[in-house]
Amino acid sequence: MSASAVFVLDLKGKVLICRNYKGDVDMAEIDNFLPLLMTQEEEGLTSPIMSHGNVHFLWIKHSNLYLVATTNKNSNASLVYAFLYKVVEVFTEYFTELEEESIQDNFVVVYELLDELMDFGFPQTTDSKILQEYITQEGTKLEVAKTKVPTTVTNAVSWRSEGIKYKKNEVFIDVIESINLLVNANGSVMSSDIVGTVKLKTMLSGMPELRLGLNDRALFALTGRDKGKTVTMEDVKFHQCVRLSRFESDRTISFIPPDGESELMSYRINTHVKPLIWIESVIEKFSHSRVEIMVKAKGQFKKQSVANNVEVRVPVPSDADSPKFKTSTGHAKYVPEKNLAVWTIKSFPGGKEFLMRASFGLPSVENDEMEGKPPITVNFEIPYFTVSGIQVRYMKIIEKSGYQALPWVRYITQSGDYQLRSNF
């Protein structure tokens, strides 16, 4: 079972718009939502699911809005939350920013979307590209032809329209991996994993079928091949276009792609990751009058690779002032509102080392308040490189007209939650 009704509220709990799908929950029950939430916040026990009598509230907060689904059944909570986040995604596609003002300015469109997104409490058409074919933001004259529902909605392939044509048939594949890493003050890696996504930009005519081959260890084991490097993917999630039964039986990723940009799949690789950018830091305090910080950054990846837009964020005491910086490359600046020194390096080749020295004045009266020790965080992007070694082995494009199409592949490694604790 799914939701009985969906509400969009402002921060004061006022209903901006709502849609009653099943009629089995009194719509006035929503008046209990904000008092329940405030009580929980006062007690420090905020929960994503709250109950009043036999009515359950499943809610998320986005910008200055609450999106709330109500139900009096033992509903599938993960389905309801997936739907609420999809509503945010669709509204953002339509209105660029989802906030109170955009709901009020587009009241009619929002109501039409709520009508199409869910039917009798079950998610229905949630693809924004398909919805945009027949729910438009412009006022249109009533024409007989316009009242016809696009065949895409009733198709087996609801994510792709028929009759798409391109002069040049191409598909662009982006394999993007984010590294999550936590290093303690002694230099030991406490936790690390890789979160990857495969994104497509499809510019193909007709209804092509695509087959994607990766160096997946499970696939190589099934086929009896054991050549070259393979990867073990966990928590694999696919776009709805992928034939799951085919993947489960022989690990083939087979699908009819959506037109334009889409995320085909995501995965996680739970492995020990060597820090790609290593940070060493030393801090010296001089009789409560000034503090000096030295940070050394080293690129621990292949020499032929280059990290772009590297940003090293170093925490500094909240009462610091009079910043002075000296860097061997790039530039550094003080961000007082965040108590950070930010060192930016536009291009960081593998195997290189760079230094940054910072000096700050401190007030003569020492701050008695104990401050925490935030970690140093690093942001970066390394093109043409994947830390896991995942590879696109092939992309086959089959279409009944038999046209030739070009697949293009790009690999990117970037920082996710990349933290190195220091002795500051």
C-alpha positions as MATLAB code, in Angstrom:
seq = 'MSASAVFVLDLKGKVLICRNYKGDVDMAEIDNFLPLLMTQEEEGLTSPIMSHGNVHFLWIKHSNLYLVATTNKNSNASLVYAFLYKVVEVFTEYFTELEEESIQDNFVVVYELLDELMDFGFPQTTDSKILQEYITQEGTKLEVAKTKVPTTVTNAVSWRSEGIKYKKNEVFIDVIESINLLVNANGSVMSSDIVGTVKLKTMLSGMPELRLGLNDRALFALTGRDKGKTVTMEDVKFHQCVRLSRFESDRTISFIPPDGESELMSYRINTHVKPLIWIESVIEKFSHSRVEIMVKAKGQFKKQSVANNVEVRVPVPSDADSPKFKTSTGHAKYVPEKNLAVWTIKSFPGGKEFLMRASFGLPSVENDEMEGKPPITVNFEIPYFTVSGIQVRYMKIIEKSGYQALPWVRYITQSGDYQLRSNF';
ca = [
       0.000    0.000    0.000;
       1.093    3.590   -0.552;
      -0.087    7.120    0.364;
      -3.653    8.269    1.057;
      -2.929   11.974    0.501;
       0.024   14.255   -0.230;
       0.418   17.763    1.231;
       2.847   20.612    0.585;
       3.150   22.860    3.671;
       5.068   26.022    4.459;
       7.328   26.250    7.546;
       4.373   27.400    9.692;
       2.397   24.268    8.818;
      -0.032   26.058    6.469;
      -1.227   23.863    3.584;
      -0.169   25.386    0.247;
      -1.567   22.583   -1.907;
      -2.741   19.023   -1.336;
      -4.177   16.065   -3.215;
      -6.476   13.458   -1.667;
      -5.951   10.187   -3.525;
      -7.970    7.643   -1.547;
     -10.330    9.534    0.750;
      -9.751    7.171    3.693;
      -7.934    9.731    5.891;
      -9.578   12.934    7.149;
      -7.793   15.852    5.448;
      -7.995   17.841    8.718;
      -5.495   15.386   10.262;
      -2.679   17.427    8.704;
      -3.287   20.085   11.411;
      -1.617   17.685   13.865;
       1.607   17.429   11.836;
       3.468   20.594   12.902;
       2.598   20.341   16.645;
       3.893   16.731   16.586;
       7.071   17.816   14.797;
       7.713   20.725   17.191;
       7.237   18.445   20.205;
       9.753   15.976   18.785;
      12.258   18.745   17.965;
      12.014   20.096   21.543;
      12.780   16.607   22.863;
      15.586   16.144   20.297;
      13.908   13.007   18.913;
      12.950   14.002   15.372;
      11.639   11.029   13.385;
      10.866   10.740    9.645;
       7.601    8.961   10.508;
       5.143   10.352   13.059;
       1.746    9.020   14.153;
      -1.415   10.612   15.520;
      -3.997    7.991   16.432;
      -4.082    5.569   13.502;
      -2.815    8.173   10.978;
       0.871    8.120   10.007;
       2.769   11.137    8.614;
       5.757   10.421    6.335;
       7.578   13.683    5.621;
      10.640   15.335    4.106;
      11.827   18.945    4.238;
      13.037   20.776    1.131;
      14.053   24.438    1.189;
      11.219   26.228    3.054;
       8.648   23.475    2.450;
       7.452   20.275    4.092;
       6.211   17.496    1.790;
       3.979   15.180    3.799;
       2.227   11.926    2.858;
      -0.508   10.538    5.114;
      -1.711    6.951    5.433;
      -3.674    4.812    7.889;
      -2.356    1.511    6.528;
       0.927   -0.376    6.965;
       2.330    1.294    3.847;
       5.643    0.640    2.129;
       7.606    3.533    3.690;
      10.572    3.284    1.297;
       8.178    3.553   -1.677;
       6.526    6.655   -0.181;
       9.891    8.343    0.480;
      11.166    7.484   -3.008;
       7.964    9.100   -4.340;
       8.347   12.277   -2.219;
      11.954   12.754   -3.405;
      10.777   12.145   -6.995;
       8.139   14.865   -6.538;
      10.919   17.269   -5.490;
      12.969   16.251   -8.553;
      10.034   16.744  -10.982;
       8.986   20.094   -9.468;
      12.619   21.294   -9.623;
      12.794   20.283  -13.321;
       9.656   22.341  -13.967;
      10.283   25.421  -11.782;
      14.137   25.461  -11.449;
      13.791   26.225   -7.718;
      11.275   24.454   -5.482;
      10.140   26.795   -2.726;
       6.945   28.385   -1.389;
       6.857   31.092   -4.067;
       7.231   28.652   -6.993;
       4.309   26.550   -5.649;
       2.073   29.634   -5.362;
       3.079   30.966   -8.810;
       2.442   27.612  -10.541;
      -0.587   26.372   -8.634;
      -2.426   24.882  -11.638;
       0.649   23.078  -13.005;
       1.485   21.671   -9.544;
      -2.048   20.288   -9.190;
      -1.909   18.714  -12.661;
       1.445   17.141  -11.805;
       0.157   15.719   -8.512;
      -2.712   14.231  -10.524;
      -0.352   12.464  -12.947;
       2.426   11.498  -10.524;
       0.153    9.318   -8.397;
      -3.117    7.442   -8.928;
      -5.186    6.055   -6.019;
      -2.116    6.258   -3.785;
       0.307    4.491   -6.139;
       3.126    6.213   -8.092;
       2.291    6.445  -11.796;
       4.169    8.588  -14.374;
       7.216   10.057  -12.607;
       9.505   10.814  -15.561;
       9.687   14.615  -15.957;
      10.579   14.423  -19.677;
       7.414   12.449  -20.422;
       5.278   14.692  -18.178;
       6.573   17.763  -20.025;
       5.101   16.386  -23.244;
       1.547   16.991  -22.041;
       1.750   19.146  -18.905;
       3.169   22.444  -20.123;
       3.756   25.677  -18.251;
       2.350   27.818  -21.045;
      -1.364   28.442  -21.430;
      -2.622   26.552  -24.489;
      -5.827   26.828  -26.510;
      -8.135   23.870  -26.352;
      -7.657   21.830  -29.488;
      -8.961   18.358  -30.207;
      -5.484   17.118  -31.126;
      -4.039   18.376  -27.840;
      -6.447   16.331  -25.715;
      -4.858   13.078  -26.874;
      -2.590   11.545  -24.245;
       0.933   10.805  -25.586;
       1.348    7.122  -26.425;
       4.456    7.113  -24.256;
       2.297    7.121  -21.115;
       0.578    3.873  -22.099;
       3.643    2.286  -23.736;
       5.679   -0.522  -22.217;
       8.594    1.891  -22.720;
       7.157    4.846  -20.794;
      10.505    6.672  -20.541;
      11.084    7.148  -24.297;
       8.915    8.690  -27.020;
       8.556    7.211  -30.489;
       9.720    8.904  -33.671;
      12.905   10.484  -32.288;
      15.338   11.429  -35.088;
      18.930   12.685  -35.089;
      21.186   13.499  -38.045;
      24.190   12.130  -36.148;
      23.618    9.179  -33.809;
      25.818    9.267  -30.726;
      25.815    8.152  -27.100;
      28.071    9.673  -24.440;
      28.916    7.584  -21.364;
      30.308    9.210  -18.211;
      31.685    6.924  -15.489;
      31.979    9.144  -12.396;
      33.470    7.822   -9.148;
      33.404    9.699   -5.828;
      35.857    8.741   -3.080;
      34.671    8.822    0.521;
      37.661    8.743    2.859;
      38.407    9.349    6.539;
      42.031    9.480    7.762;
      42.806    9.835   11.487;
      45.402   12.192   12.991;
      48.037    9.410   12.964;
      47.708    8.999    9.181;
      45.764    5.711    9.219;
      42.781    5.253    6.894;
      39.760    4.689    9.170;
      37.158    4.171    6.443;
      37.008    4.371    2.676;
      34.692    3.431   -0.156;
      33.919    4.387   -3.749;
      30.470    5.467   -4.947;
      30.121    5.355   -8.719;
      27.512    6.407  -11.263;
      27.208    5.707  -14.975;
      25.512    8.629  -16.750;
      24.317    8.693  -20.346;
      23.634   11.394  -22.869;
      21.760    9.624  -25.633;
      21.277   11.145  -29.069;
      19.923    8.145  -30.970;
      17.099    7.847  -33.491;
      14.217    5.413  -33.214;
      13.943    2.753  -30.475;
      17.495    1.401  -30.122;
      18.480   -1.396  -27.770;
      21.787   -0.890  -25.993;
      24.027   -3.449  -24.300;
      26.705   -2.246  -21.931;
      29.642   -4.421  -20.869;
      31.769   -3.646  -17.794;
      34.734   -5.503  -16.290;
      32.382   -6.944  -13.657;
      33.955   -9.770  -11.624;
      30.655  -11.652  -11.328;
      30.237  -11.592  -15.145;
      33.786  -12.876  -15.696;
      33.172  -15.664  -13.174;
      29.949  -16.661  -14.980;
      31.628  -16.803  -18.389;
      34.766  -18.522  -17.083;
      37.096  -15.688  -18.107;
      39.748  -14.418  -15.755;
      41.758  -11.946  -17.801;
      42.759   -8.464  -16.673;
      41.485   -6.429  -13.746;
      37.891   -6.865  -12.588;
      35.794   -5.046   -9.982;
      33.158   -6.252   -7.515;
      30.188   -3.894   -7.487;
      27.808   -3.736   -4.517;
      24.484   -1.941   -3.930;
      23.894   -1.705   -7.693;
      20.843    0.435   -8.597;
      19.517    0.765  -12.132;
      17.316    3.176  -14.068;
      13.893    1.654  -14.754;
      14.876    1.071  -18.409;
      17.332   -1.742  -17.529;
      16.008   -5.303  -17.855;
      16.649   -6.603  -14.342;
      15.791  -10.239  -15.156;
      18.492  -10.256  -17.855;
      21.055   -8.747  -15.471;
      20.234  -11.270  -12.737;
      20.524  -14.234  -15.093;
      23.700  -13.393  -17.065;
      24.878   -9.938  -15.743;
      24.114   -8.291  -19.122;
      23.076   -4.621  -18.845;
      20.474   -4.431  -21.617;
      18.082   -1.475  -22.071;
      16.207    0.935  -24.334;
      17.614    4.293  -23.166;
      15.711    7.488  -22.328;
      16.381   10.317  -24.771;
      18.889   12.926  -23.608;
      20.590   12.836  -20.211;
      19.898   10.161  -17.604;
      21.598    8.198  -14.846;
      21.792    4.588  -15.974;
      23.136    3.030  -12.785;
      24.918    3.623   -9.503;
      27.125    1.287   -7.493;
      29.371    1.120   -4.445;
      32.779   -0.557   -4.131;
      33.777   -1.283   -0.551;
      37.557   -1.339   -0.736;
      40.642    0.114    0.906;
      41.416    3.320   -1.012;
      44.843    4.889   -0.913;
      44.404    8.669   -0.417;
      44.865   10.281   -3.839;
      45.797   13.646   -2.325;
      47.707   13.283    0.932;
      47.749   16.168    3.409;
      50.257   16.760    6.200;
      49.720   19.668    8.572;
      51.672   21.325   11.399;
      50.414   24.097   13.684;
      52.465   26.304   15.972;
      51.070   28.751   18.548;
      53.251   31.590   19.827;
      52.331   32.851   23.339;
      48.663   33.391   22.423;
      49.613   36.194   20.014;
      49.770   34.396   16.682;
      49.422   30.986   15.094;
      51.282   29.537   12.111;
      49.982   26.680   10.002;
      51.971   24.700    7.453;
      50.125   22.371    5.063;
      51.822   20.019    2.601;
      49.763   18.428   -0.183;
      51.057   15.487   -2.209;
      49.457   13.905   -5.287;
      49.533   10.121   -4.797;
      48.162    9.177   -8.208;
      49.732    8.447  -11.609;
      52.141   11.067  -12.932;
      50.341   11.254  -16.274;
      47.080   12.259  -14.508;
      46.223   15.779  -13.321;
      43.763   16.770  -10.586;
      41.730   19.864  -11.465;
      40.255   22.553   -9.200;
      41.805   21.172   -6.013;
      40.533   22.903   -2.878;
      42.125   22.216    0.530;
      39.974   23.547    3.391;
      41.966   24.004    6.596;
      40.121   24.876    9.854;
      41.530   27.844   11.816;
      40.716   29.187   15.326;
      37.455   31.169   15.411;
      39.166   34.207   16.981;
      41.979   34.404   14.374;
      42.590   37.589   12.408;
      45.220   39.329   10.211;
      45.772   36.416    7.801;
      48.994   36.122    5.782;
      49.586   33.369    3.213;
      52.509   32.013    1.254;
      51.981   29.212   -1.286;
      54.311   27.318   -3.634;
      51.436   27.149   -6.135;
      47.837   28.296   -6.385;
      46.360   30.875   -4.037;
      44.949   30.871   -0.491;
      42.274   32.984    1.173;
      40.682   33.311    4.606;
      36.942   32.615    4.941;
      36.128   34.023    8.411;
      32.427   33.123    8.401;
      33.389   29.434    8.134;
      36.646   29.638   10.174;
      38.570   28.218    7.222;
      41.697   28.885    5.200;
      40.951   27.726    1.643;
      43.894   26.820   -0.600;
      42.969   26.501   -4.290;
      45.179   24.772   -6.868;
      43.816   24.860  -10.422;
      46.053   22.063  -11.767;
      47.742   19.441   -9.534;
      49.896   16.848  -11.419;
      50.344   13.363   -9.946;
      53.484   12.794   -7.861;
      53.963   16.519   -7.098;
      54.191   18.181   -3.671;
      53.094   21.698   -2.800;
      53.314   23.818    0.369;
      51.096   26.429    1.940;
      52.079   28.518    4.963;
      49.533   30.617    6.820;
      49.989   33.036    9.698;
      47.140   34.433   11.827;
      47.032   36.890   14.715;
      45.284   35.791   17.922;
      43.742   38.025   20.617;
      45.894   38.486   23.712;
      43.088   37.062   25.852;
      42.849   33.341   25.247;
      39.464   31.945   24.268;
      38.389   29.813   27.216;
      35.762   27.948   25.211;
      36.896   24.535   24.102;
      36.683   24.359   20.331;
      36.237   21.144   18.424;
      38.856   19.890   15.996;
      37.228   19.870   12.556;
      39.047   17.813    9.903;
      40.826   19.141    6.826;
      38.623   18.491    3.781;
      39.752   18.240    0.168;
      37.773   18.730   -3.052;
      39.196   17.643   -6.424;
      38.420   16.126   -9.813;
      40.715   13.858  -11.851;
      39.585   13.291  -15.477;
      40.414   10.190  -17.558;
      40.942    8.106  -14.407;
      38.961    5.731  -12.171;
      40.368    4.700   -8.828;
      38.534    1.333   -8.856;
      39.769    0.374  -12.327;
      36.220   -0.049  -13.696;
      36.105   -0.064  -17.504;
      33.458    0.042  -20.213;
      34.454   -2.990  -22.301;
      31.822   -2.472  -25.000;
      28.610   -0.634  -25.880;
      26.511   -2.355  -28.557;
      23.783   -0.310  -30.242;
      21.113   -2.274  -32.111;
      18.329   -0.522  -34.043;
      16.059   -2.003  -36.740;
      17.073    0.588  -39.366;
      20.687   -0.566  -38.908;
      22.330    2.854  -38.575;
      25.891    3.224  -37.294;
      26.281    5.034  -33.969;
      29.319    6.256  -32.064;
      29.704    5.591  -28.328;
      32.007    7.976  -26.413;
      33.324    7.118  -22.936;
      34.732    9.488  -20.304;
      36.052    8.589  -16.840;
      36.137   11.007  -13.890;
      37.261   10.512  -10.276;
      36.211   13.145   -7.760;
      36.195   13.730   -4.026;
      33.120   12.734   -2.074;
      33.279   13.005    1.714;
      37.099   13.300    1.825;
      38.370   14.157    5.324;
      41.764   14.074    7.026;
      41.843   14.681   10.777;
      44.652   16.827   12.162;
      46.288   17.501   15.531;
      45.159   21.137   15.508;
];
